[in-house]
Amino acid sequence: MVAGPAAPPADAAPTGSPTEVVVLIVAFNSGPHLQAVIDALARQSFTDFTTIVWDNASTDGAVEALRVGPGVRVVRGPDNLGFAAANNRAAALSRAPFIVTLNPDAFPDPDWLEILVGAARRTGAASVASLQLTDEDPRILDGAGDMMSVIGVAWRGGYLQPRSLQPREPVEVFAACAAAALYRREAFEAAGGFDARFFCYHEDVDLGFRLRLNGGRCVLEPRAVVRHVGSASSNAISGFAEYHGMRNRLWTFARDMPLALMPIALPGHILLVIFLLLRAQSPKMREARLRALADGWRGVGPFLAERSRWRPRKLLDLARALSWSPLAISRRRPVYRRLKG
């Protein structure tokens, strides 16, 4: 089973008055962006929501300086739990039927929540993805949902490509990027939430995969728009991101990829790993990837043992949601499917 988080701090009791939506913001030294996100939420046309800001032991003073209104709760965690466990803990503080995750540097349009909730009600999807634009230039996509190849590599659809690639109507994508996503609580809990062992990076792809294995689907609502700073702020890839991304990619593949697809998936994944090692752009990047592989293999046993729990309920639907084109990977091309029903 998915490793869950420890109990919340003693002062973090569940919220009393239920709302339809709870918005979760995990903060860690988020600077002035955090206040801007809170201010953007205060302007939402949809108002039946509460906000929980979970602080992962920040030291930059942004949380202490935060100005919040009614319906916003700030919880100070004892240490840095990472994105996955912190969201799980925050989600446990509410019983709202819709859980929305929002990065502390993702600024939503005023009708964002209204459109997300409307899409969830209308389609019955397990998750709904937002259209993410770069904050520097909203003509450029930060991502239009998360895509997953049959060989086990994921990418944000259309990353740093023209916004014209976005669909005009809601479409099905593999998974939602948790920088700005809605999850149906019953589906989120049935899938075990985010895997706390991942700490951060790829945890939303893994959750999206498990939602798929449980028979759920993800809808991209292109009118639910956020402007995202994080991915556009720097082209540099840190050793930290490289390490967690590669390790967690291995764990996702080991647990989630169905056995029926392995004759194609496994050889392709091995070639992918070799390619990533050979194409490392610096000794630091290569060292991080090698260390991630070593630690990933040492820790893969529990994930393999959990495979029996995550057998696909709808194998053909899952196979259709995966990308089978190598060109889609190299070009970060969005993979959209027409909605059924």
Short mmCIF file of C-alpha atoms in Angstrom, two decimals:
data_model
loop_
_atom_site.label_atom_id
_atom_site.label_comp_id
_atom_site.label_asym_id
_atom_site.label_seq_id
_atom_site.Cartn_x
_atom_site.Cartn_y
_atom_site.Cartn_z
CA MET A 1 0.00 0.00 0.00
CA VAL A 2 0.99 3.63 -0.37
CA ALA A 3 3.03 4.94 2.54
CA GLY A 4 0.87 7.52 4.31
CA PRO A 5 2.01 10.48 6.35
CA ALA A 6 2.35 10.58 10.09
CA ALA A 7 -0.30 12.31 12.20
CA PRO A 8 -0.68 16.08 11.84
CA PRO A 9 0.63 18.38 14.56
CA ALA A 10 -1.43 18.45 17.74
CA ASP A 11 -2.90 21.87 16.92
CA ALA A 12 -3.99 20.78 13.44
CA ALA A 13 -7.46 19.43 14.14
CA PRO A 14 -9.91 18.97 11.24
CA THR A 15 -11.79 22.07 10.18
CA GLY A 16 -15.28 22.45 11.59
CA SER A 17 -17.53 23.89 8.86
CA PRO A 18 -17.56 21.82 5.65
CA THR A 19 -17.22 23.43 2.26
CA GLU A 20 -17.41 21.89 -1.21
CA VAL A 21 -13.73 22.57 -1.94
CA VAL A 22 -10.55 22.75 0.10
CA VAL A 23 -7.56 24.43 -1.54
CA LEU A 24 -4.20 23.12 -0.31
CA ILE A 25 -1.05 25.23 -0.58
CA VAL A 26 2.24 23.71 0.56
CA ALA A 27 4.70 26.49 1.31
CA PHE A 28 8.44 26.28 1.75
CA ASN A 29 10.37 29.56 1.65
CA SER A 30 7.89 30.77 -0.94
CA GLY A 31 8.67 34.48 -0.63
CA PRO A 32 6.26 37.18 -1.86
CA HIS A 33 4.56 34.81 -4.31
CA LEU A 34 2.63 33.22 -1.45
CA GLN A 35 0.76 36.43 -0.60
CA ALA A 36 -0.04 36.97 -4.28
CA VAL A 37 -1.59 33.48 -4.46
CA ILE A 38 -3.71 34.13 -1.34
CA ASP A 39 -4.85 37.44 -2.84
CA ALA A 40 -5.78 35.69 -6.12
CA LEU A 41 -7.88 33.15 -4.21
CA ALA A 42 -9.71 35.98 -2.44
CA ARG A 43 -10.89 37.18 -5.87
CA GLN A 44 -12.43 33.85 -6.93
CA SER A 45 -15.99 33.90 -8.30
CA PHE A 46 -16.59 30.52 -6.63
CA THR A 47 -16.72 31.06 -2.86
CA ASP A 48 -17.67 27.72 -1.27
CA PHE A 49 -14.11 26.82 -0.37
CA THR A 50 -11.60 26.99 2.45
CA THR A 51 -7.84 27.28 2.09
CA ILE A 52 -5.19 25.45 4.10
CA VAL A 53 -1.64 26.73 3.90
CA TRP A 54 0.70 24.03 5.16
CA ASP A 55 4.12 25.47 5.91
CA ASN A 56 7.04 23.05 5.65
CA ALA A 57 9.14 24.79 8.33
CA SER A 58 10.00 27.83 6.21
CA THR A 59 12.66 30.26 7.39
CA ASP A 60 12.11 33.20 5.01
CA GLY A 61 9.40 34.94 7.05
CA ALA A 62 6.80 34.78 4.28
CA VAL A 63 4.30 32.80 6.35
CA GLU A 64 4.66 35.06 9.38
CA ALA A 65 4.00 38.10 7.19
CA LEU A 66 1.02 36.51 5.44
CA ARG A 67 -2.21 38.53 5.46
CA VAL A 68 -5.19 36.20 5.31
CA GLY A 69 -8.93 36.60 5.53
CA PRO A 70 -11.74 34.30 6.70
CA GLY A 71 -11.60 30.76 5.42
CA VAL A 72 -7.79 30.61 5.30
CA ARG A 73 -6.00 28.43 7.82
CA VAL A 74 -2.23 28.36 8.27
CA VAL A 75 -0.62 25.25 9.77
CA ARG A 76 3.06 25.31 10.71
CA GLY A 77 4.63 21.90 10.22
CA PRO A 78 7.50 20.84 12.49
CA ASP A 79 9.88 20.15 9.60
CA ASN A 80 10.07 19.90 5.82
CA LEU A 81 7.90 16.92 4.93
CA GLY A 82 8.12 17.45 1.18
CA PHE A 83 5.24 18.15 -1.19
CA ALA A 84 3.63 14.70 -1.06
CA ALA A 85 3.27 14.15 2.68
CA ALA A 86 2.40 17.79 3.40
CA ASN A 87 -0.51 17.70 0.95
CA ASN A 88 -1.75 14.44 2.47
CA ARG A 89 -1.68 15.95 5.95
CA ALA A 90 -3.42 19.10 4.82
CA ALA A 91 -6.08 17.09 2.96
CA ALA A 92 -6.84 15.18 6.16
CA LEU A 93 -7.81 18.43 7.88
CA SER A 94 -10.94 18.80 5.75
CA ARG A 95 -13.79 16.60 4.53
CA ALA A 96 -14.55 18.71 1.45
CA PRO A 97 -15.56 16.46 -1.47
CA PHE A 98 -13.13 18.24 -3.82
CA ILE A 99 -9.43 18.63 -3.00
CA VAL A 100 -7.56 21.29 -4.97
CA THR A 101 -3.77 21.55 -4.88
CA LEU A 102 -2.16 24.86 -5.75
CA ASN A 103 1.52 25.77 -5.78
CA PRO A 104 2.56 28.90 -3.87
CA ASP A 105 3.78 30.41 -7.16
CA ALA A 106 0.71 29.60 -9.29
CA PHE A 107 -1.70 32.53 -9.70
CA PRO A 108 -5.25 31.54 -10.70
CA ASP A 109 -7.64 33.58 -12.81
CA PRO A 110 -10.77 34.76 -10.92
CA ASP A 111 -13.02 32.09 -12.48
CA TRP A 112 -10.47 29.26 -12.04
CA LEU A 113 -12.18 27.41 -9.18
CA GLU A 114 -15.64 27.86 -10.67
CA ILE A 115 -14.51 26.28 -13.93
CA LEU A 116 -12.61 23.44 -12.25
CA VAL A 117 -15.55 22.48 -10.07
CA GLY A 118 -17.95 22.74 -12.99
CA ALA A 119 -15.79 20.38 -15.04
CA ALA A 120 -15.64 17.88 -12.19
CA ARG A 121 -19.41 17.93 -11.71
CA ARG A 122 -20.10 17.70 -15.43
CA THR A 123 -17.69 14.90 -16.32
CA GLY A 124 -17.44 12.88 -13.11
CA ALA A 125 -13.66 12.74 -13.64
CA ALA A 126 -11.39 11.61 -10.82
CA SER A 127 -9.18 14.67 -11.42
CA VAL A 128 -9.27 17.90 -13.41
CA ALA A 129 -6.14 19.58 -14.76
CA SER A 130 -5.68 23.32 -15.21
CA LEU A 131 -4.12 25.10 -18.15
CA GLN A 132 -0.81 26.45 -16.86
CA LEU A 133 0.77 29.48 -18.52
CA THR A 134 4.20 30.90 -17.80
CA ASP A 135 3.94 33.97 -15.61
CA GLU A 136 6.62 35.76 -17.62
CA ASP A 137 4.73 35.40 -20.91
CA PRO A 138 1.14 34.08 -20.86
CA ARG A 139 1.40 33.32 -24.57
CA ILE A 140 3.64 30.36 -23.60
CA LEU A 141 2.41 27.16 -22.00
CA ASP A 142 3.83 25.96 -18.71
CA GLY A 143 1.81 22.80 -19.17
CA ALA A 144 -1.51 21.42 -20.41
CA GLY A 145 -1.80 18.34 -18.23
CA ASP A 146 0.71 15.59 -17.50
CA MET A 147 1.46 13.05 -20.24
CA MET A 148 2.87 9.55 -19.76
CA SER A 149 4.64 7.37 -22.30
CA VAL A 150 4.33 3.60 -22.34
CA ILE A 151 8.08 3.46 -21.60
CA GLY A 152 7.55 5.25 -18.29
CA VAL A 153 8.64 8.83 -18.94
CA ALA A 154 6.27 11.68 -18.13
CA TRP A 155 6.21 15.32 -19.22
CA ARG A 156 4.02 18.38 -18.98
CA GLY A 157 2.18 18.68 -22.27
CA GLY A 158 3.30 21.59 -24.40
CA TYR A 159 5.85 22.84 -21.88
CA LEU A 160 7.33 26.18 -23.08
CA GLN A 161 5.48 25.90 -26.38
CA PRO A 162 2.94 28.35 -27.84
CA ARG A 163 -0.42 28.62 -26.11
CA SER A 164 -2.03 27.94 -29.47
CA LEU A 165 -1.43 24.23 -28.76
CA GLN A 166 -4.14 24.29 -26.10
CA PRO A 167 -7.46 22.65 -26.98
CA ARG A 168 -10.58 24.81 -27.28
CA GLU A 169 -12.78 22.40 -25.32
CA PRO A 170 -12.15 20.07 -22.36
CA VAL A 171 -10.21 16.95 -23.31
CA GLU A 172 -8.90 13.88 -21.57
CA VAL A 173 -5.21 13.77 -20.60
CA PHE A 174 -3.24 11.18 -18.67
CA ALA A 175 -2.98 13.06 -15.36
CA ALA A 176 -3.14 16.46 -13.71
CA CYS A 177 -0.10 18.48 -12.73
CA ALA A 178 -0.52 19.09 -8.99
CA ALA A 179 0.71 22.67 -9.30
CA ALA A 180 -2.96 23.46 -9.99
CA ALA A 181 -5.27 20.45 -9.93
CA LEU A 182 -8.61 19.23 -8.59
CA TYR A 183 -9.06 15.73 -7.16
CA ARG A 184 -12.33 14.09 -6.22
CA ARG A 185 -11.80 13.14 -2.56
CA GLU A 186 -13.24 9.65 -2.82
CA ALA A 187 -10.89 8.88 -5.74
CA PHE A 188 -7.93 10.55 -3.99
CA GLU A 189 -8.43 8.48 -0.84
CA ALA A 190 -9.12 5.24 -2.72
CA ALA A 191 -5.77 5.71 -4.48
CA GLY A 192 -4.00 6.37 -1.18
CA GLY A 193 -3.23 10.03 -1.86
CA PHE A 194 0.27 11.14 -2.76
CA ASP A 195 3.03 8.67 -1.91
CA ALA A 196 4.97 10.23 0.98
CA ARG A 197 8.08 8.21 0.06
CA PHE A 198 8.47 10.31 -3.08
CA PHE A 199 9.01 13.50 -1.02
CA CYS A 200 8.61 15.67 -4.14
CA TYR A 201 8.79 15.43 -7.96
CA HIS A 202 6.76 12.92 -9.98
CA GLU A 203 4.37 12.33 -7.06
CA ASP A 204 1.48 13.80 -9.06
CA VAL A 205 2.23 11.57 -12.05
CA ASP A 206 2.30 8.53 -9.76
CA LEU A 207 -1.01 9.53 -8.16
CA GLY A 208 -2.51 10.14 -11.60
CA PHE A 209 -1.34 6.67 -12.68
CA ARG A 210 -2.97 5.04 -9.65
CA LEU A 211 -6.19 6.95 -10.30
CA ARG A 212 -6.06 5.52 -13.83
CA LEU A 213 -5.44 2.01 -12.53
CA ASN A 214 -8.55 2.41 -10.36
CA GLY A 215 -10.58 3.23 -13.46
CA GLY A 216 -10.62 7.01 -13.08
CA ARG A 217 -9.91 9.55 -15.78
CA CYS A 218 -8.43 13.05 -15.93
CA VAL A 219 -9.96 15.98 -17.78
CA LEU A 220 -8.01 19.05 -18.86
CA GLU A 221 -10.21 22.15 -18.65
CA PRO A 222 -8.43 24.75 -20.83
CA ARG A 223 -10.52 27.63 -19.45
CA ALA A 224 -9.26 26.99 -15.89
CA VAL A 225 -6.12 29.10 -16.15
CA VAL A 226 -3.22 29.73 -13.79
CA ARG A 227 0.03 31.60 -14.38
CA HIS A 228 2.95 29.62 -12.98
CA VAL A 229 6.31 31.09 -12.00
CA GLY A 230 8.31 28.04 -10.91
CA SER A 231 9.02 26.24 -14.15
CA ALA A 232 9.66 29.38 -16.17
CA SER A 233 11.93 31.10 -13.68
CA SER A 234 15.06 29.14 -14.50
CA ASN A 235 16.35 26.73 -17.09
CA ALA A 236 18.79 25.24 -14.62
CA ILE A 237 18.03 21.75 -13.32
CA SER A 238 19.33 21.13 -9.84
CA GLY A 239 20.88 17.92 -8.62
CA PHE A 240 18.04 17.72 -6.10
CA ALA A 241 15.41 17.75 -8.84
CA GLU A 242 17.39 15.32 -11.00
CA TYR A 243 17.80 12.88 -8.12
CA HIS A 244 14.16 12.83 -7.00
CA GLY A 245 12.79 12.89 -10.53
CA MET A 246 14.81 9.88 -11.69
CA ARG A 247 14.36 7.84 -8.51
CA ASN A 248 10.62 8.48 -8.38
CA ARG A 249 10.23 7.73 -12.08
CA LEU A 250 11.70 4.28 -11.46
CA TRP A 251 9.39 3.66 -8.50
CA THR A 252 6.34 4.76 -10.49
CA PHE A 253 7.23 2.45 -13.36
CA ALA A 254 7.99 -0.49 -11.05
CA ARG A 255 4.65 -0.33 -9.24
CA ASP A 256 2.21 1.12 -11.75
CA MET A 257 3.00 -0.12 -15.26
CA PRO A 258 0.71 -3.10 -15.99
CA LEU A 259 2.31 -6.47 -16.66
CA ALA A 260 0.45 -6.80 -19.98
CA LEU A 261 2.35 -3.77 -21.32
CA MET A 262 5.78 -4.82 -20.05
CA PRO A 263 6.98 -6.53 -23.28
CA ILE A 264 7.07 -3.04 -24.82
CA ALA A 265 7.43 -0.92 -21.69
CA LEU A 266 10.41 -2.60 -20.04
CA PRO A 267 12.87 -2.58 -22.98
CA GLY A 268 11.89 1.00 -23.70
CA HIS A 269 12.41 2.01 -20.08
CA ILE A 270 15.87 0.43 -19.98
CA LEU A 271 16.84 2.31 -23.13
CA LEU A 272 15.48 5.50 -21.59
CA VAL A 273 17.66 5.08 -18.49
CA ILE A 274 20.77 4.46 -20.62
CA PHE A 275 19.95 7.51 -22.75
CA LEU A 276 19.52 9.75 -19.69
CA LEU A 277 22.87 8.65 -18.27
CA LEU A 278 24.70 9.17 -21.56
CA ARG A 279 23.09 12.56 -22.17
CA ALA A 280 23.79 14.04 -18.74
CA GLN A 281 24.85 17.65 -19.32
CA SER A 282 27.33 17.84 -16.46
CA PRO A 283 29.21 15.58 -14.03
CA LYS A 284 26.89 16.82 -11.26
CA MET A 285 23.83 15.79 -13.24
CA ARG A 286 25.33 12.37 -14.06
CA GLU A 287 26.23 11.81 -10.41
CA ALA A 288 22.70 12.71 -9.30
CA ARG A 289 21.18 10.32 -11.84
CA LEU A 290 23.49 7.46 -10.90
CA ARG A 291 22.80 7.98 -7.21
CA ALA A 292 19.06 8.09 -7.92
CA LEU A 293 19.24 4.79 -9.79
CA ALA A 294 21.25 3.15 -7.01
CA ASP A 295 18.88 4.35 -4.29
CA GLY A 296 15.87 3.60 -6.45
CA TRP A 297 16.89 -0.02 -6.96
CA ARG A 298 17.67 -0.42 -3.27
CA GLY A 299 14.21 0.83 -2.41
CA VAL A 300 12.22 -0.77 -5.23
CA GLY A 301 11.21 -3.91 -3.31
CA PRO A 302 8.14 -2.47 -1.56
CA PHE A 303 6.89 -0.96 -4.82
CA LEU A 304 7.15 -4.29 -6.60
CA ALA A 305 5.32 -5.93 -3.69
CA GLU A 306 2.48 -3.43 -4.09
CA ARG A 307 1.87 -4.26 -7.76
CA SER A 308 -0.85 -6.79 -6.90
CA ARG A 309 -2.94 -3.99 -5.38
CA TRP A 310 -2.72 -1.82 -8.49
CA ARG A 311 -3.90 -4.08 -11.29
CA PRO A 312 -5.72 -2.04 -13.93
CA ARG A 313 -9.50 -2.17 -13.86
CA LYS A 314 -9.73 -0.90 -17.45
CA LEU A 315 -6.55 -1.94 -19.27
CA LEU A 316 -7.66 -0.76 -22.71
CA ASP A 317 -8.65 2.67 -21.39
CA LEU A 318 -5.30 2.95 -19.63
CA ALA A 319 -3.40 1.91 -22.77
CA ARG A 320 -5.26 4.54 -24.81
CA ALA A 321 -4.35 7.23 -22.26
CA LEU A 322 -0.63 6.46 -22.59
CA SER A 323 1.50 7.97 -25.34
CA TRP A 324 3.00 5.47 -27.80
CA SER A 325 4.93 7.97 -29.93
CA PRO A 326 8.66 8.66 -29.35
CA LEU A 327 8.22 12.01 -31.10
CA ALA A 328 5.71 13.12 -28.45
CA ILE A 329 8.38 12.67 -25.77
CA SER A 330 11.14 14.57 -27.57
CA ARG A 331 8.82 17.45 -28.45
CA ARG A 332 6.88 17.48 -25.14
CA ARG A 333 3.81 17.28 -27.30
CA PRO A 334 0.42 17.31 -25.60
CA VAL A 335 -1.54 14.09 -25.97
CA TYR A 336 -5.27 14.85 -25.93
CA ARG A 337 -8.16 12.40 -26.14
CA ARG A 338 -11.73 13.36 -26.98
CA LEU A 339 -14.06 13.10 -24.02
CA LYS A 340 -16.52 10.22 -24.06
CA GLY A 341 -19.93 10.73 -22.53
#
